[in-house]
PDB file of C-alpha atoms and ligand atoms in Angstrom:
ATOM      1  CA  MET T  35       1.603  16.761 -17.688  1.00 71.00           C
ATOM      2  CA  GLN T  36       1.926  15.220 -14.219  1.00 73.00           C
ATOM      3  CA  VAL T  37       5.544  14.197 -13.593  1.00 90.00           C
ATOM      4  CA  SER T  38       5.518  13.516  -9.862  1.00 96.00           C
ATOM      5  CA  ILE T  39       3.350  11.764  -7.309  1.00 98.00           C
ATOM      6  CA  LYS T  40       3.158  11.377  -3.545  1.00 98.00           C
ATOM      7  CA  SER T  41       3.715   7.839  -2.283  1.00 98.00           C
ATOM      8  CA  TYR T  42       2.071   7.608   1.144  1.00 98.00           C
ATOM      9  CA  ALA T  43       2.838   5.338   4.081  1.00 98.00           C
ATOM     10  CA  LYS T  44       0.070   3.177   5.599  1.00 98.00           C
ATOM     11  CA  VAL T  45      -0.719   1.851   9.034  1.00 98.00           C
ATOM     12  CA  ASN T  46      -2.778  -1.216   9.884  1.00 98.00           C
ATOM     13  CA  ILE T  47      -5.470  -0.114  12.358  1.00 98.00           C
ATOM     14  CA  PHE T  48      -5.996  -3.811  13.023  1.00 98.00           C
ATOM     15  CA  LEU T  49      -4.369  -6.858  11.468  1.00 98.00           C
ATOM     16  CA  LYS T  50      -5.782 -10.325  12.072  1.00 98.00           C
ATOM     17  CA  ILE T  51      -4.876 -13.622  10.444  1.00 98.00           C
ATOM     18  CA  ALA T  52      -7.697 -15.613   8.842  1.00 98.00           C
ATOM     19  CA  GLY T  53      -5.815 -18.648   7.474  1.00 97.00           C
ATOM     20  CA  LYS T  54      -2.813 -20.015   5.602  1.00 95.00           C
ATOM     21  CA  ARG T  55      -2.231 -19.965   1.846  1.00 93.00           C
ATOM     22  CA  GLU T  56       0.916 -21.952   1.044  1.00 91.00           C
ATOM     23  CA  ASN T  57       3.814 -19.949   2.545  1.00 90.00           C
ATOM     24  CA  TYR T  58       1.617 -16.905   3.033  1.00 94.00           C
ATOM     25  CA  HIS T  59      -1.108 -15.931   5.476  1.00 97.00           C
ATOM     26  CA  GLU T  60      -4.531 -14.542   4.700  1.00 97.00           C
ATOM     27  CA  ILE T  61      -5.160 -11.284   6.480  1.00 98.00           C
ATOM     28  CA  VAL T  62      -8.182  -9.294   7.620  1.00 98.00           C
ATOM     29  CA  SER T  63      -7.089  -5.707   8.080  1.00 98.00           C
ATOM     30  CA  ARG T  64      -7.996  -2.026   7.977  1.00 98.00           C
ATOM     31  CA  PHE T  65      -5.373  -0.039   6.081  1.00 98.00           C
ATOM     32  CA  VAL T  66      -5.236   3.741   6.474  1.00 98.00           C
ATOM     33  CA  ARG T  67      -2.983   6.105   4.513  1.00 98.00           C
ATOM     34  CA  VAL T  68      -0.796   8.401   6.579  1.00 98.00           C
ATOM     35  CA  LYS T  69      -1.260  11.797   4.981  1.00 97.00           C
ATOM     36  CA  ASN T  70       1.769  13.452   6.577  1.00 96.00           C
ATOM     37  CA  LEU T  71       4.325  10.733   5.743  1.00 98.00           C
ATOM     38  CA  TYR T  72       5.137  10.217   2.075  1.00 98.00           C
ATOM     39  CA  ASP T  73       7.911   9.791  -0.472  1.00 98.00           C
ATOM     40  CA  THR T  74       7.802  11.785  -3.704  1.00 98.00           C
ATOM     41  CA  ILE T  75       8.441   9.992  -6.995  1.00 98.00           C
ATOM     42  CA  SER T  76       9.312  12.048 -10.094  1.00 97.00           C
ATOM     43  CA  PHE T  77      10.268  11.422 -13.708  1.00 97.00           C
ATOM     44  CA  THR T  78      13.170  13.810 -14.476  1.00 96.00           C
ATOM     45  CA  PRO T  79      14.637  14.346 -17.969  1.00 93.00           C
ATOM     46  CA  ASP T  80      18.364  14.317 -17.244  1.00 90.00           C
ATOM     47  CA  ASN T  81      19.262  10.607 -17.418  1.00 94.00           C
ATOM     48  CA  GLU T  82      22.690  10.408 -19.018  1.00 93.00           C
ATOM     49  CA  THR T  83      23.280   6.693 -18.328  1.00 96.00           C
ATOM     50  CA  ASN T  84      21.235   5.378 -21.288  1.00 95.00           C
ATOM     51  CA  GLU T  85      19.852   2.705 -18.980  1.00 97.00           C
ATOM     52  CA  PHE T  86      17.190   2.468 -16.268  1.00 98.00           C
ATOM     53  CA  ASN T  87      18.292   4.917 -13.582  1.00 98.00           C
ATOM     54  CA  LEU T  88      16.674   5.020 -10.150  1.00 98.00           C
ATOM     55  CA  ILE T  89      17.888   7.832  -7.886  1.00 97.00           C
ATOM     56  CA  GLY T  90      17.096   7.769  -4.152  1.00 97.00           C
ATOM     57  CA  ASP T  91      18.242   6.812  -0.707  1.00 94.00           C
ATOM     58  CA  PHE T  92      17.367   3.083  -0.665  1.00 95.00           C
ATOM     59  CA  GLY T  93      18.670   0.257   1.485  1.00 90.00           C
ATOM     60  CA  CYS T  94      18.634  -2.194  -1.436  1.00 94.00           C
ATOM     61  CA  LYS T  95      20.082  -2.654  -4.938  1.00 95.00           C
ATOM     62  CA  THR T  96      18.087  -1.372  -7.907  1.00 97.00           C
ATOM     63  CA  GLU T  97      17.371  -4.973  -9.027  1.00 97.00           C
ATOM     64  CA  ASP T  98      15.630  -5.600  -5.694  1.00 97.00           C
ATOM     65  CA  ASN T  99      13.775  -2.307  -5.651  1.00 98.00           C
ATOM     66  CA  SER T 100      10.000  -2.505  -5.827  1.00 98.00           C
ATOM     67  CA  ILE T 101       9.943   0.384  -8.337  1.00 98.00           C
ATOM     68  CA  TYR T 102      12.271  -1.506 -10.678  1.00 98.00           C
ATOM     69  CA  LYS T 103      10.065  -4.607 -10.312  1.00 98.00           C
ATOM     70  CA  ALA T 104       7.006  -2.497 -11.152  1.00 98.00           C
ATOM     71  CA  PHE T 105       8.828  -1.108 -14.210  1.00 98.00           C
ATOM     72  CA  LEU T 106       9.621  -4.668 -15.407  1.00 98.00           C
ATOM     73  CA  GLU T 107       5.991  -5.757 -14.983  1.00 98.00           C
ATOM     74  CA  LEU T 108       4.585  -2.694 -16.755  1.00 98.00           C
ATOM     75  CA  ARG T 109       7.091  -3.027 -19.614  1.00 98.00           C
ATOM     76  CA  LYS T 110       5.505  -6.382 -20.496  1.00 97.00           C
ATOM     77  CA  TYR T 111       2.296  -4.482 -21.362  1.00 95.00           C
ATOM     78  CA  CYS T 112       3.862  -1.295 -22.639  1.00 96.00           C
ATOM     79  CA  PRO T 113       7.324  -1.862 -24.196  1.00 96.00           C
ATOM     80  CA  LYS T 114       7.798   1.827 -25.132  1.00 94.00           C
ATOM     81  CA  ILE T 115       8.524   2.721 -21.513  1.00 97.00           C
ATOM     82  CA  ASP T 116      11.904   1.041 -21.925  1.00 97.00           C
ATOM     83  CA  ALA T 117      13.163   3.772 -24.273  1.00 96.00           C
ATOM     84  CA  PHE T 118      11.556   6.484 -22.137  1.00 97.00           C
ATOM     85  CA  PHE T 119      13.375   5.429 -18.969  1.00 97.00           C
ATOM     86  CA  ARG T 120      16.717   5.458 -20.780  1.00 97.00           C
ATOM     87  CA  ILE T 121      16.243   9.226 -21.153  1.00 96.00           C
ATOM     88  CA  TYR T 122      14.320   9.964 -17.957  1.00 97.00           C
ATOM     89  CA  ASN T 123      15.387   9.141 -14.402  1.00 97.00           C
ATOM     90  CA  ILE T 124      13.067   8.007 -11.659  1.00 98.00           C
ATOM     91  CA  LYS T 125      13.894  10.174  -8.696  1.00 97.00           C
ATOM     92  CA  VAL T 126      12.605   9.355  -5.217  1.00 98.00           C
ATOM     93  CA  GLU T 127      12.681  11.655  -2.219  1.00 98.00           C
ATOM     94  CA  LYS T 128      12.610   8.997   0.479  1.00 98.00           C
ATOM     95  CA  ASN T 129      11.005   9.769   3.851  1.00 98.00           C
ATOM     96  CA  ILE T 130       9.227   6.515   4.758  1.00 97.00           C
ATOM     97  CA  PRO T 131      11.532   4.310   6.843  1.00 96.00           C
ATOM     98  CA  GLU T 132      12.201   0.760   5.606  1.00 95.00           C
ATOM     99  CA  PHE T 133      11.458  -2.432   7.596  1.00 93.00           C
ATOM    100  CA  ALA T 134       8.967  -0.340   9.496  1.00 97.00           C
ATOM    101  CA  GLY T 135       5.538  -1.869   8.764  1.00 97.00           C
ATOM    102  CA  LEU T 136       4.573   1.242   6.811  1.00 98.00           C
ATOM    103  CA  GLY T 137       4.484  -0.413   3.386  1.00 97.00           C
ATOM    104  CA  GLY T 138       7.088   1.936   1.880  1.00 97.00           C
ATOM    105  CA  GLY T 139       8.297  -0.429  -0.854  1.00 97.00           C
ATOM    106  CA  SER T 140       4.761  -1.430  -1.840  1.00 98.00           C
ATOM    107  CA  SER T 141       3.626   2.187  -1.815  1.00 98.00           C
ATOM    108  CA  ASN T 142       6.491   3.213  -4.122  1.00 98.00           C
ATOM    109  CA  ALA T 143       5.663   0.417  -6.602  1.00 98.00           C
ATOM    110  CA  ALA T 144       1.994   1.438  -6.653  1.00 98.00           C
ATOM    111  CA  ALA T 145       2.743   5.152  -7.001  1.00 98.00           C
ATOM    112  CA  PHE T 146       5.056   4.412  -9.935  1.00 98.00           C
ATOM    113  CA  LEU T 147       2.295   2.387 -11.666  1.00 98.00           C
ATOM    114  CA  VAL T 148      -0.336   5.081 -11.033  1.00 98.00           C
ATOM    115  CA  LEU T 149       1.938   7.864 -12.308  1.00 98.00           C
ATOM    116  CA  ALA T 150       3.048   5.874 -15.376  1.00 98.00           C
ATOM    117  CA  ASN T 151      -0.604   5.036 -16.169  1.00 97.00           C
ATOM    118  CA  LYS T 152      -1.327   8.786 -16.333  1.00 97.00           C
ATOM    119  CA  TYR T 153       1.920   9.886 -17.935  1.00 96.00           C
ATOM    120  CA  PHE T 154       1.725   7.396 -20.815  1.00 96.00           C
ATOM    121  CA  ASN T 155      -2.070   7.741 -21.207  1.00 96.00           C
ATOM    122  CA  LEU T 156      -2.544   4.016 -20.722  1.00 97.00           C
ATOM    123  CA  TYR T 157      -6.039   4.348 -19.211  1.00 97.00           C
ATOM    124  CA  TYR T 158      -5.660   1.026 -17.370  1.00 98.00           C
ATOM    125  CA  LYS T 159      -8.429   0.567 -14.816  1.00 98.00           C
ATOM    126  CA  LYS T 160      -7.492   0.347 -11.141  1.00 98.00           C
ATOM    127  CA  ASP T 161      -8.378  -3.381 -11.087  1.00 98.00           C
ATOM    128  CA  LYS T 162      -5.876  -4.097 -13.867  1.00 98.00           C
ATOM    129  CA  LEU T 163      -3.143  -2.007 -12.235  1.00 98.00           C
ATOM    130  CA  ALA T 164      -3.843  -3.750  -8.906  1.00 98.00           C
ATOM    131  CA  LYS T 165      -3.406  -7.173 -10.544  1.00 97.00           C
ATOM    132  CA  ILE T 166      -0.083  -6.067 -12.029  1.00 98.00           C
ATOM    133  CA  GLY T 167       0.915  -4.611  -8.638  1.00 98.00           C
ATOM    134  CA  ALA T 168      -0.003  -7.748  -6.672  1.00 97.00           C
ATOM    135  CA  ARG T 169       2.883  -9.557  -8.397  1.00 97.00           C
ATOM    136  CA  ILE T 170       5.312  -7.137  -6.745  1.00 97.00           C
ATOM    137  CA  GLY T 171       4.130  -7.083  -3.136  1.00 95.00           C
ATOM    138  CA  ALA T 172       1.186  -7.945  -0.923  1.00 95.00           C
ATOM    139  CA  ASP T 173       0.369  -4.340  -0.034  1.00 97.00           C
ATOM    140  CA  VAL T 174       0.649  -2.883  -3.560  1.00 98.00           C
ATOM    141  CA  PRO T 175      -3.071  -3.252  -4.503  1.00 98.00           C
ATOM    142  CA  PHE T 176      -4.148  -1.147  -1.483  1.00 98.00           C
ATOM    143  CA  PHE T 177      -1.946   1.729  -2.625  1.00 98.00           C
ATOM    144  CA  ILE T 178      -3.090   1.456  -6.262  1.00 98.00           C
ATOM    145  CA  TYR T 179      -6.684   2.315  -5.287  1.00 98.00           C
ATOM    146  CA  GLU T 180      -5.572   5.515  -3.462  1.00 98.00           C
ATOM    147  CA  TYR T 181      -8.249   5.121  -0.778  1.00 98.00           C
ATOM    148  CA  ASP T 182      -7.665   6.931   2.499  1.00 98.00           C
ATOM    149  CA  SER T 183      -9.111   3.986   4.368  1.00 98.00           C
ATOM    150  CA  ALA T 184      -9.891   0.445   3.186  1.00 98.00           C
ATOM    151  CA  ASN T 185     -10.650  -3.071   4.346  1.00 98.00           C
ATOM    152  CA  VAL T 186      -8.014  -5.397   2.954  1.00 98.00           C
ATOM    153  CA  THR T 187      -8.384  -9.186   2.854  1.00 98.00           C
ATOM    154  CA  GLY T 188      -6.964 -12.212   1.049  1.00 97.00           C
ATOM    155  CA  ILE T 189      -3.209 -11.740   0.816  1.00 96.00           C
ATOM    156  CA  GLY T 190      -3.815  -8.073   0.175  1.00 97.00           C
ATOM    157  CA  GLU T 191      -5.496  -8.434  -3.219  1.00 97.00           C
ATOM    158  CA  ILE T 192      -9.063  -7.728  -2.021  1.00 98.00           C
ATOM    159  CA  VAL T 193      -9.385  -4.012  -1.323  1.00 98.00           C
ATOM    160  CA  GLU T 194     -12.687  -2.372  -0.389  1.00 98.00           C
ATOM    161  CA  GLU T 195     -12.963   1.317   0.386  1.00 98.00           C
ATOM    162  CA  PHE T 196     -14.088   2.061   3.935  1.00 98.00           C
ATOM    163  CA  LYS T 197     -15.753   5.451   4.155  1.00 98.00           C
ATOM    164  CA  GLU T 198     -14.976   7.304   7.384  1.00 97.00           C
ATOM    165  CA  GLU T 199     -13.819  10.744   8.413  1.00 95.00           C
ATOM    166  CA  PRO T 200     -10.115  11.372   7.616  1.00 93.00           C
ATOM    167  CA  LEU T 201      -7.782  10.322  10.429  1.00 96.00           C
ATOM    168  CA  ASN T 202      -4.842  12.314  11.677  1.00 96.00           C
ATOM    169  CA  ILE T 203      -2.198   9.717  12.477  1.00 97.00           C
ATOM    170  CA  GLU T 204       1.084  10.127  14.320  1.00 97.00           C
ATOM    171  CA  VAL T 205       3.741   7.497  13.609  1.00 97.00           C
ATOM    172  CA  PHE T 206       6.784   6.612  15.654  1.00 97.00           C
ATOM    173  CA  THR T 207       9.448   4.277  14.199  1.00 97.00           C
ATOM    174  CA  PRO T 208      12.259   3.035  16.488  1.00 96.00           C
ATOM    175  CA  LYS T 209      15.250   3.633  14.221  1.00 90.00           C
ATOM    176  CA  GLU T 210      17.450   0.818  15.485  1.00 92.00           C
ATOM    177  CA  ILE T 211      14.856  -1.952  15.071  1.00 95.00           C
ATOM    178  CA  LYS T 212      14.423  -3.320  11.565  1.00 93.00           C
ATOM    179  CA  CYS T 213      11.567  -5.812  11.494  1.00 95.00           C
ATOM    180  CA  HIS T 214      11.828  -8.631   8.949  1.00 95.00           C
ATOM    181  CA  THR T 215       8.297  -9.459   7.850  1.00 95.00           C
ATOM    182  CA  GLY T 216       9.046 -13.079   6.855  1.00 95.00           C
ATOM    183  CA  LYS T 217      10.677 -13.899  10.205  1.00 96.00           C
ATOM    184  CA  ILE T 218       7.728 -12.469  12.144  1.00 97.00           C
ATOM    185  CA  PHE T 219       5.195 -14.483  10.118  1.00 97.00           C
ATOM    186  CA  THR T 220       7.298 -17.602  10.777  1.00 96.00           C
ATOM    187  CA  ASN T 221       7.180 -16.902  14.541  1.00 97.00           C
ATOM    188  CA  PHE T 222       3.454 -16.364  14.286  1.00 97.00           C
ATOM    189  CA  ARG T 223       2.969 -19.664  12.433  1.00 96.00           C
ATOM    190  CA  ASN T 224       5.171 -21.685  14.794  1.00 96.00           C
ATOM    191  CA  GLU T 225       4.266 -20.272  18.190  1.00 96.00           C
ATOM    192  CA  PHE T 226       1.293 -17.916  18.099  1.00 97.00           C
ATOM    193  CA  TYR T 227      -0.953 -19.362  15.407  1.00 97.00           C
ATOM    194  CA  LYS T 228      -4.664 -18.572  15.615  1.00 96.00           C
ATOM    195  CA  GLU T 229      -7.364 -17.612  13.132  1.00 97.00           C
ATOM    196  CA  ILE T 230     -10.035 -14.972  13.418  1.00 97.00           C
ATOM    197  CA  SER T 231     -13.572 -16.349  12.873  1.00 97.00           C
ATOM    198  CA  ALA T 232     -15.693 -15.044  10.006  1.00 97.00           C
ATOM    199  CA  LYS T 233     -18.102 -13.496  12.543  1.00 97.00           C
ATOM    200  CA  GLN T 234     -15.362 -11.601  14.433  1.00 97.00           C
ATOM    201  CA  ALA T 235     -13.845 -10.488  11.117  1.00 98.00           C
ATOM    202  CA  LYS T 236     -17.137  -9.010   9.936  1.00 98.00           C
ATOM    203  CA  GLU T 237     -17.595  -7.160  13.238  1.00 97.00           C
ATOM    204  CA  LEU T 238     -14.200  -5.475  12.914  1.00 98.00           C
ATOM    205  CA  LEU T 239     -14.537  -4.749   9.207  1.00 98.00           C
ATOM    206  CA  ASP T 240     -17.802  -2.877   9.892  1.00 98.00           C
ATOM    207  CA  LEU T 241     -16.426  -0.667  12.701  1.00 98.00           C
ATOM    208  CA  LYS T 242     -14.931   2.820  12.316  1.00 98.00           C
ATOM    209  CA  SER T 243     -11.166   2.907  12.899  1.00 98.00           C
ATOM    210  CA  THR T 244     -11.477   5.074  16.025  1.00 97.00           C
ATOM    211  CA  ASP T 245     -14.030   2.645  17.518  1.00 97.00           C
ATOM    212  CA  ILE T 246     -11.718  -0.292  16.835  1.00 98.00           C
ATOM    213  CA  LEU T 247      -8.838   1.431  18.617  1.00 97.00           C
ATOM    214  CA  ASN T 248     -11.056   2.326  21.579  1.00 96.00           C
ATOM    215  CA  LYS T 249     -12.158  -1.282  21.869  1.00 96.00           C
ATOM    216  CA  LEU T 250      -8.924  -3.266  21.388  1.00 97.00           C
ATOM    217  CA  SER T 251      -5.564  -3.476  23.156  1.00 97.00           C
ATOM    218  CA  ILE T 252      -2.335  -3.404  21.130  1.00 97.00           C
ATOM    219  CA  GLU T 253      -2.099  -7.236  21.326  1.00 97.00           C
ATOM    220  CA  GLU T 254      -5.722  -7.709  20.297  1.00 97.00           C
ATOM    221  CA  ALA T 255      -5.475  -5.273  17.396  1.00 98.00           C
ATOM    222  CA  ASN T 256      -2.452  -6.848  15.719  1.00 98.00           C
ATOM    223  CA  ASP T 257      -1.766 -10.609  15.640  1.00 98.00           C
ATOM    224  CA  LEU T 258       1.848  -9.925  14.628  1.00 98.00           C
ATOM    225  CA  TYR T 259       2.680  -7.816  17.685  1.00 98.00           C
ATOM    226  CA  LEU T 260       3.539 -10.690  20.058  1.00 98.00           C
ATOM    227  CA  PRO T 261       5.569 -12.603  17.417  1.00 98.00           C
ATOM    228  CA  ALA T 262       7.432  -9.344  16.675  1.00 98.00           C
ATOM    229  CA  LEU T 263       8.104  -8.761  20.411  1.00 97.00           C
ATOM    230  CA  LYS T 264       9.502 -12.274  20.664  1.00 96.00           C
ATOM    231  CA  GLU T 265      11.971 -11.514  17.866  1.00 96.00           C
ATOM    232  CA  TYR T 266      12.766  -7.935  18.916  1.00 97.00           C
ATOM    233  CA  PRO T 267      12.182  -7.639  22.711  1.00 96.00           C
ATOM    234  CA  ASN T 268      13.355  -4.005  22.694  1.00 95.00           C
ATOM    235  CA  LEU T 269      10.139  -3.052  20.922  1.00 96.00           C
ATOM    236  CA  LYS T 270       8.468  -3.210  24.336  1.00 94.00           C
ATOM    237  CA  GLU T 271      10.228   0.013  25.387  1.00 93.00           C
ATOM    238  CA  TYR T 272       8.286   1.925  22.759  1.00 93.00           C
ATOM    239  CA  ALA T 273       4.863   0.401  23.420  1.00 92.00           C
ATOM    240  CA  LYS T 274       3.450   3.387  25.290  1.00 91.00           C
ATOM    241  CA  GLN T 275      -0.147   3.601  26.513  1.00 91.00           C
ATOM    242  CA  GLY T 276      -2.490   4.528  23.678  1.00 93.00           C
ATOM    243  CA  TRP T 277      -0.110   3.505  20.873  1.00 97.00           C
ATOM    244  CA  PHE T 278      -0.726   0.663  18.416  1.00 98.00           C
ATOM    245  CA  PHE T 279       1.528  -1.481  16.217  1.00 98.00           C
ATOM    246  CA  SER T 280       1.516  -1.352  12.397  1.00 98.00           C
ATOM    247  CA  GLY T 281       1.933  -4.403  10.133  1.00 98.00           C
ATOM    248  CA  SER T 282       4.941  -6.487  11.085  1.00 97.00           C
ATOM    249  CA  GLY T 283       6.508  -3.427  12.762  1.00 90.00           C
ATOM    250  CA  SER T 284       8.582  -1.750  13.916  1.00 95.00           C
ATOM    251  CA  SER T 285       6.341   1.348  13.818  1.00 98.00           C
ATOM    252  CA  PHE T 286       3.855   2.389  16.473  1.00 98.00           C
ATOM    253  CA  PHE T 287       1.025   4.835  15.798  1.00 98.00           C
ATOM    254  CA  LYS T 288      -1.835   6.661  17.435  1.00 96.00           C
ATOM    255  CA  VAL T 289      -4.777   8.664  16.145  1.00 95.00           C
ATOM    256  CA  LEU T 290      -4.562  12.315  17.212  1.00 91.00           C
TER     257      LEU T 290
HETATM  258  C1  CDM M  73       1.831  -7.763   7.106  1.00 63.98           C
HETATM  259  C2  CDM M  73       1.744  -6.583   6.175  1.00 63.98           C
HETATM  260  O1  CDM M  73       2.678  -5.594   6.530  1.00 63.98           O
HETATM  261  C3  CDM M  73       0.358  -5.963   6.307  1.00 63.98           C
HETATM  262  O2  CDM M  73       0.340  -4.709   5.770  1.00 63.98           O
HETATM  263  C4  CDM M  73       1.987  -6.974   4.758  1.00 63.98           C
HETATM  264  O3  CDM M  73       0.966  -7.817   4.252  1.00 63.98           O
HETATM  265  C5  CDM M  73       3.342  -7.565   4.502  1.00 63.98           C
HETATM  266  O4  CDM M  73       3.575  -7.423   3.151  1.00 63.98           O
HETATM  267  P1  CDM M  73       5.053  -7.334   2.517  1.00 63.98           P
HETATM  268  O5  CDM M  73       6.001  -6.655   3.435  1.00 63.98           O
HETATM  269  O6  CDM M  73       4.838  -6.807   1.127  1.00 63.98           O
HETATM  270  O7  CDM M  73       5.422  -8.837   2.513  1.00 63.98           O
HETATM  271  P2  CDM M  73       6.210  -9.661   1.413  1.00 63.98           P
HETATM  272  O8  CDM M  73       7.504  -8.992   1.129  1.00 63.98           O
HETATM  273  O9  CDM M  73       5.254  -9.955   0.294  1.00 63.98           O
HETATM  274  O10 CDM M  73       6.469 -11.003   2.245  1.00 63.98           O
HETATM  275  C6  CDM M  73       7.563 -11.263   3.066  1.00 63.98           C
HETATM  276  C7  CDM M  73       7.315 -12.609   3.739  1.00 63.98           C
HETATM  277  O11 CDM M  73       6.303 -12.468   4.759  1.00 63.98           O
HETATM  278  C8  CDM M  73       5.432 -13.581   4.766  1.00 63.98           C
HETATM  279  N1  CDM M  73       4.055 -13.138   4.518  1.00 63.98           N
HETATM  280  C9  CDM M  73       3.791 -11.914   3.964  1.00 63.98           C
HETATM  281  C10 CDM M  73       2.495 -11.484   3.759  1.00 63.98           C
HETATM  282  C11 CDM M  73       1.449 -12.363   4.127  1.00 63.98           C
HETATM  283  N2  CDM M  73       0.177 -12.014   3.943  1.00 63.98           N
HETATM  284  N3  CDM M  73       1.724 -13.585   4.667  1.00 63.98           N
HETATM  285  C12 CDM M  73       3.013 -13.973   4.878  1.00 63.98           C
HETATM  286  O12 CDM M  73       3.253 -15.064   5.384  1.00 63.98           O
HETATM  287  C13 CDM M  73       5.917 -14.537   3.701  1.00 63.98           C
HETATM  288  O13 CDM M  73       6.730 -15.493   4.340  1.00 63.98           O
HETATM  289  C14 CDM M  73       6.772 -13.670   2.810  1.00 63.98           C
HETATM  290  O14 CDM M  73       7.826 -14.393   2.207  1.00 63.98           O
HETATM  291  N1  ATP M  74      11.134   1.337  -3.151  1.00 63.98           N
HETATM  292  C1  ATP M  74      11.508   0.797  -1.987  1.00 63.98           C
HETATM  293  N2  ATP M  74      11.438   1.520  -0.853  1.00 63.98           N
HETATM  294  C2  ATP M  74      11.785   0.967   0.318  1.00 63.98           C
HETATM  295  N3  ATP M  74      12.254  -0.278   0.460  1.00 63.98           N
HETATM  296  C3  ATP M  74      12.346  -1.047  -0.624  1.00 63.98           C
HETATM  297  C4  ATP M  74      11.971  -0.551  -1.889  1.00 63.98           C
HETATM  298  N4  ATP M  74      12.132  -1.529  -2.775  1.00 63.98           N
HETATM  299  C5  ATP M  74      12.583  -2.587  -2.113  1.00 63.98           C
HETATM  300  N5  ATP M  74      12.739  -2.320  -0.823  1.00 63.98           N
HETATM  301  C6  ATP M  74      13.214  -3.308   0.144  1.00 63.98           C
HETATM  302  O1  ATP M  74      12.049  -3.954   0.690  1.00 63.98           O
HETATM  303  C7  ATP M  74      12.294  -4.406   2.012  1.00 63.98           C
HETATM  304  C8  ATP M  74      11.183  -3.946   2.957  1.00 63.98           C
HETATM  305  O2  ATP M  74      10.942  -2.602   2.781  1.00 63.98           O
HETATM  306  P1  ATP M  74       9.498  -1.940   3.015  1.00 63.98           P
HETATM  307  O3  ATP M  74       9.751  -0.554   3.430  1.00 63.98           O
HETATM  308  O4  ATP M  74       8.576  -2.142   1.893  1.00 63.98           O
HETATM  309  O5  ATP M  74       8.910  -2.886   4.097  1.00 63.98           O
HETATM  310  P2  ATP M  74       8.243  -2.809   5.437  1.00 63.98           P
HETATM  311  O6  ATP M  74       8.580  -1.602   6.205  1.00 63.98           O
HETATM  312  O7  ATP M  74       8.553  -4.155   5.990  1.00 63.98           O
HETATM  313  O8  ATP M  74       6.721  -2.662   5.058  1.00 63.98           O
HETATM  314  P3  ATP M  74       5.502  -3.630   5.295  1.00 63.98           P
HETATM  315  O9  ATP M  74       5.892  -4.678   6.277  1.00 63.98           O
HETATM  316  O10 ATP M  74       4.427  -2.753   5.791  1.00 63.98           O
HETATM  317  O11 ATP M  74       5.208  -4.128   3.905  1.00 63.98           O
HETATM  318  C9  ATP M  74      13.670  -3.887   2.361  1.00 63.98           C
HETATM  319  O12 ATP M  74      14.577  -4.950   2.074  1.00 63.98           O
HETATM  320  C10 ATP M  74      13.902  -2.757   1.382  1.00 63.98           C
HETATM  321  O13 ATP M  74      15.276  -2.525   1.160  1.00 63.98           O
END
């Protein structure tokens, strides 16, 4: 019986905005899993609290944790998990930095749903799990599908595998800069707003990740980079030649 799962980080090879949807923005992006940066989530049988018990080094309260939110959503479909998680802990070995544009919270929620689906023999299809996951965070559906590389559109709910050779990605996260996604989208909307055309979007979505990075500058690859720089000017110090910016930051990455 599988009792633990790796919860990988992601980077956005490119991230362009295609439009507005209420308070959110529609994205056109290539997501790639980072194979050497992951948290490990386990179900361990020594919960003595008789209530939901999440163990790990998190910067937020359990009620705000994406894993707890995923548990609450799944419990609506499968009430028996309530009793199970009064006896079992959820233990997380946390390595992915938070506020880093690496999707750590979303990845953890997805990994929990994928592991629970197997552990409790639910046999939910990926599409169903992705719909449940989308209620927790924009990036959760990508992680549910477990693709190494995918084109992601909508507000993250449309995920299409992109077949390409596996990429070896190095990530650098400036520890003292914590990027707040909402604030950066607000800057984008107020001062940097632009939309990618359908034609440009298709061109990027068809290109291999390495070709995209050879073709675009850091500013061209990620529409949130300039709004993030405006909010956190110190980011500039880390923007070395050949490095790109992931999500709403603060992480930089390059393909080795
Ligand atoms: C930009 C990405 O990092 C790309 O991977 C993600 O789509 C961000 O996803 P996330 O961190 O899960 O974002 P959420 O926690 O859902 O949203 C935080 C805030 O960012 C803004 N937001 C987020 C995602 C999106 N597509 N449009 C937005 O405008 C919204 O104001 C939202 O209130
Ligand atoms: N399981 C979790 N792991 C990490 N952070 C979590 C988790 N659950 C909730 N959070 C909270 O979510 C917020 C953002 O964390 P997260 O690591 O997902 O975002 P991020 O680095 O901005 O990723 P991205 O912008 O790519 O979605 C923080 O307030 C963090 O405390």
